[in-house]
Amino acid sequence: MARQRILTGITTTGTPHLGNYVGAIRPSIAASEDDAKESFFFLADYHALIKCSDPQMIRESSKQIAATWLALGLNTEKAVFYRQSDIHEIPELTWVLCCNAAKGLMNRAHAYKAAVQANEESGEDADFGITMGLFSYPVLMAADILMFNAHKIPVGRDQIQHVEMARDIAQRFNHNFSEVFTLPEAEVSEDIAVLQGTDGRKMSKSYNNTIPLFLPEKALRKAINKVKTNLLEPGEPKNPDDSTVFQLWAAFADAGETARMRLEFENGIAWGEAKKQLFELINNELSEARDSYTRLMDDPGYIESVLQQGAVRAREHSSRLMERVRAAVGIGPMR
Ligand code: TRP
């Protein structure tokens, strides 16, 4: 039987933070070690164009994200690691899928709907500032997924709808033409934490509450010290379950250490002390990778060569699949 194929993309806007690490990167790299699975990870740089028009930012973010995955030990002999824009068949497939995706389905996409709603609330024209890129975003994502006949798509909750749309588009295509596509499924892990940011809300670039993954040691300590706490004094019992400090702790500590910290909270550990221990825990897990990250960031030629090798492997799949798609819809050489 064919191995189960896992695929996920990372949009290349912004710098990876602890929330990305705990919620996506760490579990993905761990899963890619499993020989029963075949992993495809890619830099979604065409997706970046939807929300960012700063070329320098996209370039820098692509480099940071690639360096992050490599520094954390992604085995690129096993996992296929590539850049979306190197796979020319992806925009090609996007067009064919556009011709199979119902506009009405796209009207229901959350990101698009939220933009329309924001316009209506501020009295603007409903279409104000909305590009065809934003509107067609789920079709590009469907092409990413269907191109590699992926089974499982590990994503955050906000992306489940997009995976379902990909499935819907695949079904329609298979029905109208021939059984070319595997039907993908979103995979949302219940046991993987959605990390809180420094202000206690979900850690997210859009809330400006992130802790970048590879901050230099001093800056990491400072960022952890800024995590929001309540005003309870040393010696006063603290509730671990409503504490961002404890939640961060649990995301990095093993079960035994988590139980110990829970007890420390009940015994009234001082916030300063809890944060000091938290810094040490996180710093220990990341310091070695941080050194490789720094080296990789100084060696873009190496990163590029890894991505090029990934592209060659990815295109072995995508060029074959695209041929089947063209044949299915009636495009291609005369016979
Ligand atoms: N849209 C996803 C995000 O913003 C990134 C992404 C692009 C993706 N293509 C994908 C995720 C394909 C999974 C599969 O998080």
Coordinates of C-alpha atoms and ligand atoms in Angstrom, one line a residue:
M1 CA 0.0 0.0 0.0
A2 CA 1.1 3.5 -0.7
R3 CA 2.4 5.4 2.3
Q4 CA 0.1 8.0 3.7
R5 CA 1.0 11.4 2.3
I6 CA 1.1 14.5 4.5
L7 CA 1.4 18.0 3.1
T8 CA 1.5 21.4 4.5
G9 CA 2.5 24.9 3.4
I10 CA 3.8 27.9 5.4
T11 CA 3.0 31.3 4.0
T12 CA 6.1 33.4 3.7
T13 CA 5.1 36.5 5.5
G14 CA 6.7 37.2 8.9
T15 CA 9.2 35.6 11.2
P16 CA 8.5 32.1 12.8
H17 CA 7.4 32.4 16.4
L18 CA 7.0 30.1 19.4
G19 CA 3.3 29.5 18.4
N20 CA 4.3 28.3 14.9
Y21 CA 7.0 26.1 16.4
V22 CA 4.8 24.4 19.0
G23 CA 1.6 24.3 16.8
A24 CA 3.1 23.3 13.5
I25 CA 6.8 23.0 12.9
R26 CA 7.7 20.7 15.8
P27 CA 4.9 18.2 15.3
S28 CA 5.4 18.3 11.5
I29 CA 9.1 17.5 11.8
A30 CA 8.4 14.8 14.3
A31 CA 5.8 13.3 11.9
S32 CA 8.2 13.4 9.0
E33 CA 10.5 10.9 10.9
D34 CA 7.8 8.3 10.6
D35 CA 8.6 5.9 7.8
A36 CA 4.9 5.0 7.3
K37 CA 4.4 8.5 6.1
E38 CA 5.6 10.6 3.3
S39 CA 5.8 14.4 4.1
F40 CA 5.7 17.3 1.7
F41 CA 6.4 20.7 3.2
F42 CA 6.7 23.9 1.3
L43 CA 7.1 27.6 1.4
A44 CA 3.9 29.1 0.2
D45 CA 5.3 32.2 -1.4
Y46 CA 2.5 32.7 -3.9
H47 CA 0.2 32.8 -1.0
A48 CA 2.3 35.5 0.5
L49 CA 1.5 37.8 -2.4
I50 CA -2.1 37.8 -1.3
K51 CA -1.4 39.7 1.9
C52 CA 1.9 41.3 1.4
S53 CA 3.2 43.6 -1.3
D54 CA 6.7 44.2 0.2
P55 CA 9.2 42.2 -1.9
Q56 CA 11.9 42.5 0.7
M57 CA 9.7 41.2 3.4
I58 CA 8.7 38.1 1.3
R59 CA 12.3 37.4 0.5
E60 CA 13.5 37.7 4.1
S61 CA 10.6 35.7 5.4
S62 CA 11.2 32.9 2.9
K63 CA 14.8 32.7 4.0
Q64 CA 13.9 32.7 7.7
I65 CA 11.3 30.0 7.3
A66 CA 13.5 27.7 5.3
A67 CA 16.4 28.3 7.7
T68 CA 14.1 27.5 10.6
W69 CA 13.0 24.1 9.3
L70 CA 16.5 23.1 8.5
A71 CA 17.9 24.4 11.7
L72 CA 15.3 22.3 13.6
G73 CA 16.6 19.2 11.9
L74 CA 14.1 18.6 9.1
N75 CA 15.5 15.6 7.2
T76 CA 15.3 16.7 3.6
E77 CA 16.3 13.3 2.3
K78 CA 13.0 12.0 3.7
A79 CA 10.6 14.9 3.5
V80 CA 10.2 16.7 0.2
F81 CA 10.9 20.4 1.1
Y82 CA 10.3 22.9 -1.6
R83 CA 9.2 26.4 -2.6
Q84 CA 5.8 26.7 -4.1
S85 CA 6.9 29.1 -6.8
D86 CA 9.5 26.6 -8.1
I87 CA 6.7 24.2 -9.0
H88 CA 5.4 25.8 -12.2
E89 CA 2.6 23.2 -12.4
I90 CA 1.0 24.7 -9.4
P91 CA -0.2 28.0 -11.0
E92 CA -1.1 25.9 -14.0
L93 CA -3.3 23.6 -12.0
T94 CA -4.8 26.6 -10.2
W95 CA -6.2 27.8 -13.5
V96 CA -7.7 24.4 -14.4
L97 CA -9.2 24.2 -10.9
C98 CA -10.6 27.7 -11.2
C99 CA -12.6 26.5 -14.0
N100 CA -14.0 23.7 -11.8
A101 CA -14.5 25.7 -8.6
A102 CA -17.9 27.3 -8.0
K103 CA -17.8 31.0 -7.4
G104 CA -20.5 30.5 -4.9
L105 CA -18.2 28.2 -2.9
M106 CA -15.5 30.9 -2.9
N107 CA -18.0 33.5 -1.7
R108 CA -18.2 31.5 1.5
A109 CA -14.5 31.5 2.3
H110 CA -13.8 33.0 5.7
A111 CA -11.0 35.3 4.8
Y112 CA -12.9 36.8 1.8
K113 CA -16.1 37.1 3.8
A114 CA -14.3 38.9 6.7
A115 CA -12.9 41.4 4.2
V116 CA -16.3 42.1 2.7
Q117 CA -17.8 42.4 6.1
A118 CA -15.1 44.9 7.3
N119 CA -15.9 47.0 4.2
E120 CA -19.6 47.0 4.8
E121 CA -19.1 48.0 8.4
S122 CA -16.9 50.9 7.5
G123 CA -19.3 52.0 4.8
E124 CA -17.0 51.2 1.9
D125 CA -17.9 49.4 -1.3
A126 CA -18.1 45.7 -0.6
D127 CA -15.2 45.0 -3.0
F128 CA -12.9 47.7 -1.7
G129 CA -9.3 46.5 -1.5
I130 CA -10.2 42.9 -2.4
T131 CA -8.0 41.4 -5.0
M132 CA -8.7 38.3 -7.2
G133 CA -5.8 36.8 -5.3
L134 CA -7.7 36.9 -2.0
F135 CA -10.9 35.7 -3.6
S136 CA -9.1 32.8 -5.3
Y137 CA -6.9 31.9 -2.4
P138 CA -8.6 28.6 -1.7
V139 CA -8.2 27.5 -5.3
L140 CA -4.4 28.1 -5.1
M141 CA -4.4 26.1 -1.9
A142 CA -6.4 23.3 -3.5
A143 CA -3.8 23.2 -6.3
D144 CA -1.0 22.9 -3.6
I145 CA -2.8 19.9 -2.0
L146 CA -4.2 18.1 -5.0
M147 CA -1.0 18.4 -7.0
F148 CA 0.6 15.9 -4.7
N149 CA -2.4 13.7 -4.0
A150 CA -2.0 14.3 -0.3
H151 CA -4.2 12.5 2.2
K152 CA -3.7 14.4 5.4
I153 CA -3.3 18.2 5.7
P154 CA -2.2 19.2 9.2
V155 CA -3.5 22.8 9.7
G156 CA -4.8 25.2 12.2
R157 CA -8.6 25.5 12.8
D158 CA -8.7 28.6 10.6
Q159 CA -7.6 26.5 7.6
I160 CA -10.1 23.6 7.9
Q161 CA -12.5 25.2 5.6
H162 CA -9.9 25.6 2.9
V163 CA -9.0 21.9 3.0
E164 CA -12.7 21.1 2.7
M165 CA -12.9 23.3 -0.3
A166 CA -10.0 21.5 -1.9
R167 CA -11.8 18.3 -1.3
D168 CA -15.0 19.7 -2.8
I169 CA -13.1 20.9 -5.9
A170 CA -11.4 17.5 -6.3
Q171 CA -14.7 15.7 -6.1
R172 CA -16.2 17.9 -8.8
F173 CA -13.2 17.4 -11.0
N174 CA -13.1 13.6 -10.5
H175 CA -16.8 13.5 -11.3
N176 CA -16.7 15.7 -14.4
F177 CA -13.6 14.2 -15.9
S178 CA -11.8 11.3 -14.4
E179 CA -10.6 10.1 -11.0
V180 CA -7.3 12.1 -11.0
F181 CA -7.4 13.5 -7.5
T182 CA -7.1 12.0 -4.0
L183 CA -9.6 13.5 -1.6
P184 CA -7.7 15.3 1.1
E185 CA -8.6 15.6 4.8
A186 CA -7.7 18.3 7.3
E187 CA -5.9 17.1 10.4
V188 CA -6.2 19.2 13.5
S189 CA -4.5 17.7 16.5
E190 CA -6.4 18.1 19.7
D191 CA -3.4 17.5 21.8
I192 CA -1.2 20.1 20.3
A193 CA -1.5 23.5 22.1
V194 CA -2.6 26.7 20.4
L195 CA 0.0 28.8 22.2
Q196 CA -1.0 32.1 23.9
G197 CA 1.0 35.2 23.2
T198 CA 2.5 37.7 25.6
D199 CA -0.9 39.3 26.2
G200 CA -2.8 36.1 26.8
R201 CA -4.6 36.0 23.5
K202 CA -3.7 33.4 20.8
M203 CA -0.1 34.0 19.7
S204 CA -0.4 35.6 16.3
K205 CA 1.4 38.0 14.1
S206 CA -1.8 40.0 13.7
Y207 CA -2.1 40.6 17.5
N208 CA 1.5 41.7 17.7
N209 CA 2.0 39.4 20.8
T210 CA 4.5 36.9 19.4
I211 CA 7.8 35.7 20.8
P212 CA 10.0 35.1 17.7
L213 CA 11.5 31.5 17.8
F214 CA 15.1 32.4 17.4
L215 CA 15.5 35.6 19.4
P216 CA 19.0 36.0 20.8
E217 CA 19.2 34.8 24.4
K218 CA 19.0 38.1 26.0
A219 CA 16.0 39.2 24.0
L220 CA 14.3 35.9 24.6
R221 CA 14.6 36.4 28.4
K222 CA 13.2 39.9 28.0
A223 CA 10.3 38.7 25.9
I224 CA 9.4 36.0 28.5
N225 CA 9.6 38.6 31.3
K226 CA 7.0 40.6 29.4
V227 CA 4.4 37.8 29.4
K228 CA 1.3 39.1 31.1
T229 CA 0.6 37.9 34.6
N230 CA -1.8 38.9 37.4
L231 CA -0.8 40.9 40.5
L232 CA -0.6 38.0 43.0
E233 CA 2.4 38.2 45.3
P234 CA 5.1 35.5 46.0
G235 CA 3.6 33.0 48.4
E236 CA 0.0 33.5 47.1
P237 CA -1.3 30.4 45.3
K238 CA -1.7 30.9 41.6
N239 CA -4.0 29.2 39.1
P240 CA -1.9 27.4 36.5
D241 CA -4.9 27.0 34.2
D242 CA -5.5 30.7 33.5
S243 CA -1.8 31.5 33.3
T244 CA 0.1 32.1 30.0
V245 CA 3.4 31.4 31.8
F246 CA 2.1 27.9 32.8
Q247 CA 0.7 27.3 29.3
L248 CA 4.0 28.1 27.7
W249 CA 5.7 25.9 30.3
A250 CA 3.4 22.9 29.5
A251 CA 4.2 23.3 25.8
F252 CA 7.9 22.8 26.4
A253 CA 8.1 20.6 29.5
D254 CA 7.6 16.8 29.8
A255 CA 4.7 15.5 31.9
G256 CA 6.8 15.2 35.1
E257 CA 8.1 18.8 34.9
T258 CA 4.6 20.0 34.1
A259 CA 3.2 18.3 37.2
R260 CA 6.0 19.8 39.3
M261 CA 5.3 23.3 38.0
R262 CA 1.6 22.9 38.7
L263 CA 2.5 22.2 42.3
E264 CA 4.8 25.2 42.4
F265 CA 1.9 27.4 41.2
E266 CA -0.3 26.0 44.0
N267 CA 2.5 26.7 46.5
G268 CA 2.7 30.3 45.3
I269 CA 5.9 30.5 43.2
A270 CA 6.8 34.1 42.5
W271 CA 6.1 35.2 38.9
G272 CA 9.7 36.3 38.5
E273 CA 10.9 32.8 39.5
A274 CA 8.4 31.0 37.2
K275 CA 9.5 33.2 34.3
K276 CA 13.2 32.5 35.1
Q277 CA 12.6 28.8 34.9
L278 CA 10.5 29.2 31.8
F279 CA 13.3 31.0 30.1
E280 CA 15.8 28.3 30.9
L281 CA 13.4 25.6 29.7
I282 CA 12.8 27.2 26.4
N283 CA 16.3 28.4 25.9
N284 CA 17.6 24.9 26.5
E285 CA 15.3 23.4 23.9
L286 CA 16.2 26.0 21.3
S287 CA 19.8 27.1 21.8
E288 CA 21.4 24.6 19.6
A289 CA 19.0 25.1 16.8
R290 CA 19.4 28.8 17.2
D291 CA 23.1 28.5 16.5
S292 CA 22.5 26.5 13.3
Y293 CA 19.8 29.0 12.3
T294 CA 22.3 31.8 12.6
R295 CA 24.8 29.9 10.5
L296 CA 22.2 29.1 7.9
M297 CA 21.0 32.7 7.6
D298 CA 24.5 33.6 6.7
D299 CA 24.6 30.9 4.0
P300 CA 21.6 31.5 1.6
G301 CA 23.4 29.6 -1.1
Y302 CA 23.2 26.4 0.9
I303 CA 19.5 27.0 1.7
E304 CA 18.9 27.6 -2.0
S305 CA 20.6 24.4 -3.0
V306 CA 18.4 22.4 -0.6
L307 CA 15.3 24.0 -2.0
Q308 CA 16.4 23.3 -5.6
Q309 CA 16.9 19.6 -4.7
G310 CA 13.4 19.7 -3.2
A311 CA 12.0 21.2 -6.3
V312 CA 13.4 18.5 -8.5
R313 CA 11.8 15.8 -6.3
A314 CA 8.5 17.7 -6.1
R315 CA 8.4 18.2 -9.9
E316 CA 8.7 14.5 -10.5
H317 CA 5.2 14.3 -9.1
S318 CA 3.8 17.5 -10.3
S319 CA 4.8 17.1 -13.9
R320 CA 3.3 13.7 -14.1
L321 CA 0.1 14.8 -12.4
M322 CA -0.3 17.8 -14.6
E323 CA 0.0 15.6 -17.7
R324 CA -2.9 13.5 -16.4
V325 CA -4.9 16.7 -15.7
R326 CA -4.3 18.1 -19.2
A327 CA -5.2 14.8 -20.8
A328 CA -8.4 14.6 -18.6
V329 CA -9.6 18.0 -19.7
G330 CA -8.6 17.7 -23.4
I331 CA -5.6 19.9 -23.6
G332 CA -2.3 18.9 -25.1
P333 CA -0.6 17.3 -28.1
M334 CA -2.6 16.0 -31.0
R335 CA -2.5 12.3 -31.6
Ligands
TRP1 N1 -3.0 29.1 3.6 C1 -2.1 28.4 4.6 C2 -1.9 29.3 5.8 O1 -2.0 30.5 5.7 C3 -0.8 28.0 4.0 C4 -1.0 27.1 2.9 C5 -0.9 27.3 1.6 C6 -1.3 25.7 3.0 N2 -1.1 26.2 0.9 C7 -1.3 25.2 1.7 C8 -1.5 24.8 4.1 C9 -1.6 23.8 1.5 C10 -1.8 23.5 3.9 C11 -1.9 23.0 2.6 O2 -1.7 28.8 6.9

